[in-house]
XYZ file of C-alpha atoms in Angstrom:
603
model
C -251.211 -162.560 181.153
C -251.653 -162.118 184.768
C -247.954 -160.664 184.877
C -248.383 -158.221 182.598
C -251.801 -157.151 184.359
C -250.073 -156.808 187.556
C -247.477 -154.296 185.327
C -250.013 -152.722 183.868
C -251.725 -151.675 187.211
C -248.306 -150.777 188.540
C -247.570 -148.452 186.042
C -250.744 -146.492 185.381
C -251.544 -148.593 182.362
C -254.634 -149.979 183.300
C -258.285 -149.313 183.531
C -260.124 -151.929 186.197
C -264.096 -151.916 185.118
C -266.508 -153.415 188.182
C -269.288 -152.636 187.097
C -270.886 -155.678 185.269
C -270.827 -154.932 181.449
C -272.456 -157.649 178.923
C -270.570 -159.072 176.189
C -273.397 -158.227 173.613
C -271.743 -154.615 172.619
C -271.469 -153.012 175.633
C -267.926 -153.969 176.631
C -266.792 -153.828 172.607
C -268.662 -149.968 172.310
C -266.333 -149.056 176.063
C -263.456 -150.643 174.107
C -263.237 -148.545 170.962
C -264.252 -145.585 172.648
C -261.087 -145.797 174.828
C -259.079 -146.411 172.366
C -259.693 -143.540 170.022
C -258.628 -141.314 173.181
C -255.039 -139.426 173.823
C -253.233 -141.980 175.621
C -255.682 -144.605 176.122
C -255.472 -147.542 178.788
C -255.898 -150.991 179.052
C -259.470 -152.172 179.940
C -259.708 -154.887 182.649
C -263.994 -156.035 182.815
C -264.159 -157.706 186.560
C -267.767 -158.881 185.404
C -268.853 -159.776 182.211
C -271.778 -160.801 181.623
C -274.779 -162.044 178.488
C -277.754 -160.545 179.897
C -279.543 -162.357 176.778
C -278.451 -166.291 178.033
C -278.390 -165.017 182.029
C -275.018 -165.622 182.152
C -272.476 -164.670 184.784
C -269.075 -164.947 183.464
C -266.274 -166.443 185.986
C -263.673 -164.913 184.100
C -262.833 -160.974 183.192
C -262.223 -160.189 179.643
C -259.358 -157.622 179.167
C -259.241 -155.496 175.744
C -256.811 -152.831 174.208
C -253.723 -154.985 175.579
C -252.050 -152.655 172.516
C -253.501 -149.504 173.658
C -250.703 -147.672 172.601
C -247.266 -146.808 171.485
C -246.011 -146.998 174.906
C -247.525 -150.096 176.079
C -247.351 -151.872 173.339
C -242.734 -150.986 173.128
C -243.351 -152.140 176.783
C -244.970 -155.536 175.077
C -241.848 -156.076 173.128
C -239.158 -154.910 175.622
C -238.103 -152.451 173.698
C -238.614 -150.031 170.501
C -239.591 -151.743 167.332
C -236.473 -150.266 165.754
C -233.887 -151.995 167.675
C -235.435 -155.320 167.013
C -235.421 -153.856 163.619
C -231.742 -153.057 163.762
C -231.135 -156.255 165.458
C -232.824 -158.284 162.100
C -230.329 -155.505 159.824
C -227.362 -156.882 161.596
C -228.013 -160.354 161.442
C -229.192 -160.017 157.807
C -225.461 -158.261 156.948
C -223.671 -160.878 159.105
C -220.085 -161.235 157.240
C -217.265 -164.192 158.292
C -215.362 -162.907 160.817
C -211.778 -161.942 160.204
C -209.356 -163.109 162.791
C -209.887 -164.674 166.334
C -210.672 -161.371 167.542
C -213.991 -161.156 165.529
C -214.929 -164.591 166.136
C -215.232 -163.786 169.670
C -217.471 -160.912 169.204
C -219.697 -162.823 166.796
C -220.471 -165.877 169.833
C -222.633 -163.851 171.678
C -225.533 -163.317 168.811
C -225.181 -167.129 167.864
C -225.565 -167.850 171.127
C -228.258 -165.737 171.555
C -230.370 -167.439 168.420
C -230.602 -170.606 169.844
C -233.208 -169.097 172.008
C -235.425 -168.277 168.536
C -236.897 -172.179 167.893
C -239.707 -172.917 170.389
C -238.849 -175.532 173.076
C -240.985 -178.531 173.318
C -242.245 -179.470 177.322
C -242.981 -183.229 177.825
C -245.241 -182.237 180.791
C -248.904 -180.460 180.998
C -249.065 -176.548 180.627
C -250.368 -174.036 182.706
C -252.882 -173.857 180.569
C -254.310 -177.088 180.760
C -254.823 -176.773 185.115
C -258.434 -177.231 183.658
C -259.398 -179.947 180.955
C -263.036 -180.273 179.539
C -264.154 -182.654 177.027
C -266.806 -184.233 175.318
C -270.094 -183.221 176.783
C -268.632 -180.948 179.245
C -267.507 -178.899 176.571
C -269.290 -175.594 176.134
C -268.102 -172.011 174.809
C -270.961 -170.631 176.533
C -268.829 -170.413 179.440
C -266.511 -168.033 177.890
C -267.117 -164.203 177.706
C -267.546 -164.328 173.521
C -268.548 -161.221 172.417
C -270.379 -159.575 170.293
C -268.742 -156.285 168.958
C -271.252 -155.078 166.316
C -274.777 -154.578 166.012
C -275.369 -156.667 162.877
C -272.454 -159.329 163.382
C -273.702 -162.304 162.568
C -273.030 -163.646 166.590
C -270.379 -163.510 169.129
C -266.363 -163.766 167.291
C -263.453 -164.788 168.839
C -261.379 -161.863 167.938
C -257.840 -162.227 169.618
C -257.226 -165.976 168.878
C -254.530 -167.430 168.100
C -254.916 -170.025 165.434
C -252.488 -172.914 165.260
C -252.349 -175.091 162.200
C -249.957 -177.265 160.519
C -249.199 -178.602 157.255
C -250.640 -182.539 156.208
C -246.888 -183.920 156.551
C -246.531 -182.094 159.807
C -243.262 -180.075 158.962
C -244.890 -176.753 158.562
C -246.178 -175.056 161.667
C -248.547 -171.484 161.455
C -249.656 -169.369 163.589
C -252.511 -166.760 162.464
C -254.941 -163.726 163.817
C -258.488 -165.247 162.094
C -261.513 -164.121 163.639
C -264.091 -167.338 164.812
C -267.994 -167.133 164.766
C -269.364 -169.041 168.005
C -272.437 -171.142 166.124
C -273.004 -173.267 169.167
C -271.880 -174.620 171.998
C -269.091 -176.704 169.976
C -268.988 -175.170 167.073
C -266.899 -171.957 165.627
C -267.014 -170.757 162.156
C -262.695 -170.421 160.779
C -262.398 -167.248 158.754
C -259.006 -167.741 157.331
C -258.898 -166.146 153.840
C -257.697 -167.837 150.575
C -254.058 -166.173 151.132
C -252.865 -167.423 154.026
C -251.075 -170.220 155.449
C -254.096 -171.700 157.331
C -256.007 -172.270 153.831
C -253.124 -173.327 152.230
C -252.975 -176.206 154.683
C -256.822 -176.647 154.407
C -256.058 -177.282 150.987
C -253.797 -180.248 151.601
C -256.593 -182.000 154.084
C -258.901 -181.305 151.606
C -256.929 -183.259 148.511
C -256.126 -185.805 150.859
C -259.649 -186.363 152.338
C -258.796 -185.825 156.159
C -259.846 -183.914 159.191
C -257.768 -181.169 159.981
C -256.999 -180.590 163.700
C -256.693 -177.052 164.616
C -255.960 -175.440 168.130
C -256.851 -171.741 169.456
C -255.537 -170.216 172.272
C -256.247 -166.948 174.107
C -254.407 -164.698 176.227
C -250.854 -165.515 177.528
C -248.094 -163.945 176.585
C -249.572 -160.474 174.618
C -246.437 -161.098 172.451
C -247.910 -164.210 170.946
C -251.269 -162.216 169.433
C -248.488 -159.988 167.469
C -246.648 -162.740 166.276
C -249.629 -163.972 164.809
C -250.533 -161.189 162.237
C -246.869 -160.452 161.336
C -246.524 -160.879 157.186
C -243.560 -163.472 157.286
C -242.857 -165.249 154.551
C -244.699 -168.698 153.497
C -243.525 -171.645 155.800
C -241.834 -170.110 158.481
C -243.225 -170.502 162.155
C -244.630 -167.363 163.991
C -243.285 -167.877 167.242
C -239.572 -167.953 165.938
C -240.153 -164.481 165.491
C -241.412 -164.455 169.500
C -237.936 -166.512 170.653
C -235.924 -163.714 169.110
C -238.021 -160.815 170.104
C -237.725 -162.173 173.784
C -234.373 -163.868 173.194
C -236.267 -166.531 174.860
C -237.937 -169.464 173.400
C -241.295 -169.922 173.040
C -242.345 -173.129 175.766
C -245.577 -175.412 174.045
C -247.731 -178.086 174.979
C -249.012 -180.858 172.641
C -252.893 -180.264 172.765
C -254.986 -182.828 174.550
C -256.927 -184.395 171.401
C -254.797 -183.404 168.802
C -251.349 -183.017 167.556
C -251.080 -179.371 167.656
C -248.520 -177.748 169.970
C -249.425 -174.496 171.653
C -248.240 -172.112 174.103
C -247.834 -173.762 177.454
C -248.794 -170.065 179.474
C -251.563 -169.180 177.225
C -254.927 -169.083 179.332
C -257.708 -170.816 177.321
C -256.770 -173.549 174.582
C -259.702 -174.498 172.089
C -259.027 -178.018 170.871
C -260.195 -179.208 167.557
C -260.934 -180.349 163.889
C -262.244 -178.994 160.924
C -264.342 -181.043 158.227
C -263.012 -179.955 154.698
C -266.094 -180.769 153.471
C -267.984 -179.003 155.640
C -268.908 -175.268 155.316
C -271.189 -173.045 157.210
C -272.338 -169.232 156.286
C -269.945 -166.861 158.471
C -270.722 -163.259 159.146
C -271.692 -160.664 158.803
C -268.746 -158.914 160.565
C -267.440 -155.156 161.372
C -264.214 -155.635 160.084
C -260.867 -153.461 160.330
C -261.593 -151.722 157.456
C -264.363 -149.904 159.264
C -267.033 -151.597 157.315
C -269.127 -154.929 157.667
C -267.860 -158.314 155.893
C -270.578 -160.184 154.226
C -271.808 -163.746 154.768
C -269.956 -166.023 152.827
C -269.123 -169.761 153.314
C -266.008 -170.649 155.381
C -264.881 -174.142 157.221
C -266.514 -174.953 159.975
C -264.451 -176.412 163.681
C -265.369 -178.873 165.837
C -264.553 -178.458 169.288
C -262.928 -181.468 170.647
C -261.509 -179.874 173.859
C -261.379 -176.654 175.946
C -258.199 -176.395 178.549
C -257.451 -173.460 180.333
C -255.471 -171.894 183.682
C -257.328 -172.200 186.865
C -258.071 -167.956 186.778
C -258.100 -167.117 183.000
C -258.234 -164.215 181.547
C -260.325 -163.433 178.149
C -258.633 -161.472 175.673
C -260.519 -159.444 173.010
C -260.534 -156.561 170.975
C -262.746 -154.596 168.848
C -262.094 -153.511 165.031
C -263.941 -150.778 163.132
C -263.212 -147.322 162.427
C -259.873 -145.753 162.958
C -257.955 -145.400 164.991
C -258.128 -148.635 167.161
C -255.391 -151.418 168.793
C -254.240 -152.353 165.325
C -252.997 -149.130 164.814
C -250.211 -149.801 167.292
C -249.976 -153.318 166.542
C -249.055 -151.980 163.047
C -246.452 -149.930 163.823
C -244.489 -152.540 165.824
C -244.851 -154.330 162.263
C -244.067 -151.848 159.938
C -241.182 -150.596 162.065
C -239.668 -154.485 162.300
C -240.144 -155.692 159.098
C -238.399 -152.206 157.313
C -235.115 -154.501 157.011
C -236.824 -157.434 155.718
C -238.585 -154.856 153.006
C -235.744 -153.627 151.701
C -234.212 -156.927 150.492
C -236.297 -156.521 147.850
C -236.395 -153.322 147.472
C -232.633 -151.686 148.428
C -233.204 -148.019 148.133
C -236.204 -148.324 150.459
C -235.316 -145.276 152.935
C -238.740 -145.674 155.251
C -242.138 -146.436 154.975
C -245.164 -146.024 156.558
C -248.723 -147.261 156.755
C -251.025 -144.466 157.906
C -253.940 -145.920 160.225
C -256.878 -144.286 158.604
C -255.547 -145.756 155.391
C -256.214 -148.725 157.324
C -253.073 -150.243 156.611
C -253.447 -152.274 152.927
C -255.334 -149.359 151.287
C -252.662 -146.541 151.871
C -248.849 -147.248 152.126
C -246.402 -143.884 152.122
C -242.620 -144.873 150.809
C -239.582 -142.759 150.528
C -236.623 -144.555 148.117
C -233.583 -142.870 146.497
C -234.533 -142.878 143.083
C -231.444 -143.217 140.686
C -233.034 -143.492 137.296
C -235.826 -142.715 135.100
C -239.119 -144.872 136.313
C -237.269 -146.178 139.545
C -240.416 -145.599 141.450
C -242.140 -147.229 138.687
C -240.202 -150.223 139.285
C -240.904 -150.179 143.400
C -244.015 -150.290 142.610
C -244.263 -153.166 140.733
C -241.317 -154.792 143.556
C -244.282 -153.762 146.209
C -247.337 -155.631 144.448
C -245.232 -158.689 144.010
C -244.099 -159.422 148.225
C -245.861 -161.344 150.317
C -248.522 -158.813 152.176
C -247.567 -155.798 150.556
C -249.407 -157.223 147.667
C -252.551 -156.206 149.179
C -251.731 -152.872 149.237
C -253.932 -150.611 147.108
C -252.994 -147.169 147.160
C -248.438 -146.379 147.328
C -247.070 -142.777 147.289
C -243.705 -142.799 146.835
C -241.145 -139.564 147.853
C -237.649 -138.888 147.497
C -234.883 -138.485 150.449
C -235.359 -135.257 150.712
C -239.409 -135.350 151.806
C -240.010 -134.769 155.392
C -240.967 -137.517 157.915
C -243.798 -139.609 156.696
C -245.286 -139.414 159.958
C -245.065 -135.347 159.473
C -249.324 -135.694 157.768
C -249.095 -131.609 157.075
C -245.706 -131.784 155.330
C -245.280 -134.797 153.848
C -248.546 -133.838 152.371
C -247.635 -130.642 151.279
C -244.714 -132.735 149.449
C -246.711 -134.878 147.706
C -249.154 -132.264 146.949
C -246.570 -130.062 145.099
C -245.061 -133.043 143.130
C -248.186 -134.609 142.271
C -248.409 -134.912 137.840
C -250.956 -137.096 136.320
C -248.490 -138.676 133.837
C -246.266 -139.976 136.972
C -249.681 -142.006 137.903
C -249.693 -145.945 137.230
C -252.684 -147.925 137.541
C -252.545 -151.586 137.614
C -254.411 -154.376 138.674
C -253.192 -156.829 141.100
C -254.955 -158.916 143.785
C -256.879 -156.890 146.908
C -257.854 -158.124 150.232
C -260.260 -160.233 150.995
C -261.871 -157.711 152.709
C -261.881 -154.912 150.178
C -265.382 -154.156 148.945
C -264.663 -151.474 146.508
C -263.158 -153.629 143.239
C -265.544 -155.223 140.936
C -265.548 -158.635 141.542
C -263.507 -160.350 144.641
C -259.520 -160.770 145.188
C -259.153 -158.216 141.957
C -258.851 -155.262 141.973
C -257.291 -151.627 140.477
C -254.042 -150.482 142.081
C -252.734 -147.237 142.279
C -249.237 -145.704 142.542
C -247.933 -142.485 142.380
C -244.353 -141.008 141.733
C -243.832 -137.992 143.686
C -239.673 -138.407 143.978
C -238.831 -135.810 141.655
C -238.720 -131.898 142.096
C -242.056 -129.932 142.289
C -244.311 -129.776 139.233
C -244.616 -125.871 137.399
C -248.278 -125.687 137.199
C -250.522 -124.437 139.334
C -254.250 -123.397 139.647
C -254.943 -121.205 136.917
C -257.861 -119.301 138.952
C -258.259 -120.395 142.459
C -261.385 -119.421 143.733
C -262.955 -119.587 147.418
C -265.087 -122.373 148.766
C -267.680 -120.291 148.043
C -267.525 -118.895 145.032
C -266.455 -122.388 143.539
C -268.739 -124.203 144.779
C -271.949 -121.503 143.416
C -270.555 -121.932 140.174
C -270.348 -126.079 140.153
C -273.980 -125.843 141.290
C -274.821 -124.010 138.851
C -274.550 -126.902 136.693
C -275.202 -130.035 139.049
C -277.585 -128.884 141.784
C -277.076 -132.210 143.497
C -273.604 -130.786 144.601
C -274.648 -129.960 148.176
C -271.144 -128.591 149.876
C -267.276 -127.954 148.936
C -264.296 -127.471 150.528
C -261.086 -127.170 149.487
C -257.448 -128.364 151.073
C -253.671 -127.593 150.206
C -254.798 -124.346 148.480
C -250.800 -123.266 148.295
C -249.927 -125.899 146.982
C -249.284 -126.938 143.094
C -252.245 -129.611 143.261
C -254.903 -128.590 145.300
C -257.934 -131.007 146.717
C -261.168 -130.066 146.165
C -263.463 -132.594 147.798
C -267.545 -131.992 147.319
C -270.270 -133.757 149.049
C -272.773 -135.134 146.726
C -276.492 -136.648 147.037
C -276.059 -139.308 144.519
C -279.068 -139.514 141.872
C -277.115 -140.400 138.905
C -273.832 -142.132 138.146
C -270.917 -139.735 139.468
C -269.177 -140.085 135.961
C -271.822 -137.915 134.505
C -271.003 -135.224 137.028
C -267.157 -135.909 135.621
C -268.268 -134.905 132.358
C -269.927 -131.876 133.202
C -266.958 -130.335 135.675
C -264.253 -131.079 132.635
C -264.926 -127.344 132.017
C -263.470 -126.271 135.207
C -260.027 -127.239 134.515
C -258.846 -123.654 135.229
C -259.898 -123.685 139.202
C -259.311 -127.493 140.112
C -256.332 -129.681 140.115
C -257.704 -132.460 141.829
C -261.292 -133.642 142.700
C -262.659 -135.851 145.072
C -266.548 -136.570 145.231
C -268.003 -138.374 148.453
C -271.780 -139.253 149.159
C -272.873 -136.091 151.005
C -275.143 -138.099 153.644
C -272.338 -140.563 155.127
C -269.824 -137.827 155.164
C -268.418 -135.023 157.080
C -266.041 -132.753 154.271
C -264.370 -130.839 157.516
C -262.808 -134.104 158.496
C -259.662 -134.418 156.597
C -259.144 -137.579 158.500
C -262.224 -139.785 158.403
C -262.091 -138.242 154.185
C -258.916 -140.375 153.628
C -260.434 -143.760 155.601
C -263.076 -143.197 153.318
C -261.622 -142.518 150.085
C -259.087 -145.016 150.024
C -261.834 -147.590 151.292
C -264.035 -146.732 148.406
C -262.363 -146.608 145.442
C -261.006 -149.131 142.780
C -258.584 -147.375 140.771
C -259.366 -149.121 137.219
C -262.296 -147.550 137.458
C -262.472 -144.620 139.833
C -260.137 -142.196 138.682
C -259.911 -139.978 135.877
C -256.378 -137.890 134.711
C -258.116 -135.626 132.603
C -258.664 -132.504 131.765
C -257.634 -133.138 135.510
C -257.401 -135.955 138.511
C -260.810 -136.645 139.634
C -261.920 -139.656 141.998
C -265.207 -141.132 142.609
C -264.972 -142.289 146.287
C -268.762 -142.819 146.256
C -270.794 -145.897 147.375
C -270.992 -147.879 144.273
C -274.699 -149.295 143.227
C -276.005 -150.261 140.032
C -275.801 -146.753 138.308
C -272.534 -147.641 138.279
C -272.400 -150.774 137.330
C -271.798 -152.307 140.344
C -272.927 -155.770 140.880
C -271.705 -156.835 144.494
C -273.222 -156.217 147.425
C -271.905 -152.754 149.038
C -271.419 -153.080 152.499
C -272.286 -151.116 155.562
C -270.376 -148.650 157.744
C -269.598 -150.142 161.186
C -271.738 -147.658 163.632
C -272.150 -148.013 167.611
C -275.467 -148.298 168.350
C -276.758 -145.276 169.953
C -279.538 -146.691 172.706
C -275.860 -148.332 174.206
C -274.046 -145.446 173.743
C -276.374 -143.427 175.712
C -277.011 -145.880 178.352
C -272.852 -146.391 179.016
C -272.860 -142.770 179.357
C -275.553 -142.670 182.046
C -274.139 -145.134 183.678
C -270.702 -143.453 183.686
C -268.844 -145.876 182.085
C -268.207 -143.688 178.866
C -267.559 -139.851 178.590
C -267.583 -138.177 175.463
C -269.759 -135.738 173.635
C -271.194 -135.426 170.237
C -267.822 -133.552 168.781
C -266.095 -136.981 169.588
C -268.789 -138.962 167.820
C -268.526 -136.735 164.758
C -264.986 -136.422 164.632
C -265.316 -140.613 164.635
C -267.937 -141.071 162.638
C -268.897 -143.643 165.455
């Protein structure tokens, strides 16, 4: 970690904060302010401190270690898509023909030995420091608190180590932690991964499951831990042949969990499978708060660490943040490993204000009728990309996916209701929109082929279409309109919501003639001039099952749901900065940015 601070500050990279900023919101709001900017920096915090507890921190707490794309190809020593072409190769390795090709072939086998993690019979660097028993206390690290209504300070970039009852299955995942004490964290590891799998096992055979966290090191190590590979293979073979270097681990102190020898702050432990505790509330990644709900509870056995460590955090929310360039080192590496299973994958690409599982863009070479169909279904069934919600498919011949105005101007133009499928699959823990948990409505939409005929019949202005809607539904407070020369326009209207939205359906069925497709959003949490923030929100908000409508023409509710709608869960809340901390981190100087940036965020 310190290495790649000294780079950092070498290069231009990084942002050194003096002044003392306290881990209750302030150094989470400077955080994903920065990071929302042009070419945002690294932030190093010199002096963190809880002004609650009267604490002093001995240790700085760096955040936005991926604060963008160049930083974070610096992270893996290159761009994603040579590692990616590097995976191709080895995936199309053939038997070499003749002594010739043998020769050429020793150098990557060679080179793969360095992929499985090398075991160190001595102490790491990170345990210069060991504390145990009744020394231990997380107190003494800068835990923050990123959110006004969290439910207490999270642990947001740890690294959780796990393995499997019979010890031949090692794991390494992203889960937040909820500090409940001085020894205890709350283990937010959802039903589908490998960490609750192996819960599972403990569970059945009535033992304590040891667990070890670790912070900082290596920044490599945080990516390795939220790439989707498949079930039972080890997260830090991934880091041995990203580095072409294997990864060097310690056996923890009080358990049997092996961890990164450099990393700077080891939490040692075990987790009760009988034990649970209520976890959350949390702003999550989707932009919106996670509820309380029961998770496993860890017991904190041991905390090692270097003799200066570092504190690494980050802050989710609204987009953009760090996981948006964490995410395209993924989706740029794992392309190769995608198309196995589906071969006439071209590219794909998960927009960050889709927030990753809600909006995936794909562009295949179809070769028969219902090909995209099929990639659809191919998509819903892999690992991760089972999650996702919301897939547009487009042929070779679309424009860049990253290309927003023209890709969308593709998929506008080729956009027919009867090339819609809706499904139902399972959804993220975290989605909030479905109707009950883990299910939910799936979208997909086939825009390969060549551009639909129809058009608007009568396009009217903003203003002249939005006087005539209101003519009927008063509560229709503003319209605007988007891809106008296009086949399928997008009419989007804010709406103050005193009835169920599907009445409002029926009643604009007789405007078939000016609108292609509608989108309805609640007028007072909404801004319809921000085509961005519109698409975080819509494909947050909606379940397709029961949010969309394909006739007399596509309309989507992207409302909050309630109980005129039928809606029985708990809605959650947007994730907002508060604005008492805003204002003081601007006085202070430690934040500039106006009210167009807080708009344009919805912050």
């Amino acid at each position: 970690m310190q290495e790649w601070l000294d780079r950092l500050e070498r290069d231009g990279d990084l942002k050194i904060i003096e002044e003392p900023c306290d881990v209750n919101l302030e150094i989470a709001h400077i955080a994903y302010v920065e990071v929302k900017k042009n070419n945002s920096k690294v932030l190093l915090f010199k002096r963190p401190v809880n002004r609650e507890k009267g604490i002093e921190y001995s240790m700085p707490v760096v955040m936005n270690m991926f604060a963008n794309f160049e930083i974070t190809q610096k992270i893996f020593g290159r761009h994603p898509d040579a590692i990616a072409k590097e995976i191709e190769e080895l995936m199309h390795m053939k038997p070499p023909q003749g002594f010739m090709e043998k020769l050429s072939l020793i150098p990557k086998l060679f080179a793969l030995k360095n992929v499985f993690p090398k075991r160190l019979k001595q102490r790491g660097l990170c345990q210069q420091i060991i504390k145990t028993t009744s020394q231990i206390d997380l107190d003494e690290l800068p835990i923050l608190k990123t959110w006004s209504e969290d439910g207490g300070p999270f642990i947001t970039m740890g690294q959780v180590y796990t393995r499997s009852l019979d010890g031949k299955m090692q794991n390494l995942g992203m889960y937040r932690l909820q500090q409940y004490d001085k020894n205890h964290l709350g283990m937010h590891w959802q039903i589908h991964k490998d960490a609750s799998h192996f819960f599972d096992q403990y569970k059945d055979a009535g033992e304590m499951m040891p667990v070890s966290v670790a912070i900082g090191g290596d920044p490599l190590y945080i990516w390795c831990g939220q790439a989707p590979l498949p079930h039972g293979i080890f997260e830090l073979l991934l880091y041995g042949f990203v580095r072409n270097e294997p990864a060097k681990l310690v056996k923890s102190i009080t358990n049997d969990i092996w961890v990164p020898e450099d990393a700077d702050i080891i939490i040692e432990g075990v987790v009760d499978p009988n034990k649970l505790e209520i976890e959350g509330p949390f702003g999550d990644h989707t932009g919106y708060y996670t509820l309380k709900e029961p998770y496993p509870v860890m017991e904190v056995t041991a905390i090692t660490m270097k003799e200066n460590p570092v504190y690494q955090a980050t802050v989710v929310g609204k987009p953009p943040l760090e996981d948006k360039y964490m995410g395209w080192g993924t989706e740029r590496i794992f392309l190769p490993l995608l198309k196995t299973t589906a071969p006439d994958l071209i590219d794909y690409h998960m927009p960050e204000n889709g927030v990753f599982h809600n909006l995936i863009l794909a562009q295949m070479e179809p070769h028969y009728k219902g090909h995209a169909k099929q990639f659809m279904h191919a998509f819903w069934g892999v690992g991760q990309m089972s999650f996702v919600k919301h897939a547009i498919f487009v042929g070779k011949d679309a424009p860049a996916l990253t290309d927003y105005e023209k890709i969308t101007e593709y998929i506008l133009n080729r956009i027919d209701p009867k090339n819609l499928l809706i499904s139902e699959g399972i959804v993220d823990a975290l989605d909030h929109s479905s109707p009950e948990t883990l299910v939910g409505g799936k979208l997909g939409c086939d825009c390969t082929g060549a551009e639909v005929s129809s058009s608007v019949d009568d396009l009217l202005d903003d203003a002249a279409l939005l006087e005539k809607i209101r003519s009927f539904d008063t509560d229709v407070k503003a319209l605007k309109q988007y891809g106008i020369h296009t086949k399928n326009p997008v009419c989007v209207i804010a709406y103050k919501k005193n009835r169920a939205v599907k009445e409002l359906f029926d009643k604009l069925s007789k405007f078939s003639s000016h609108i292609k497709i509608l989108v309805v959003v609640d007028e007072e949490c909404n801004d319809i001039e921000n085509p961005y923030m519109l698409i975080w929100r819509v494909t947050n908000n909606i379940d397709a099952g029961r949010d969309l409508r394909v006739e007399p023409f596509i309309i989507i509710d992207a409302t909050n749901k309630n109980e005129l709608d039928g809606y029985t869960r708990e809605w959650p809340g947007d994730v907002l900065c508060d604005k008492e901390v805003l204002n003081q981190l601007k006085q202070k100087g430690l934040i500039d940015i106006d009210e167009n940036f807080e708009k344009k965020f919805y912050l």
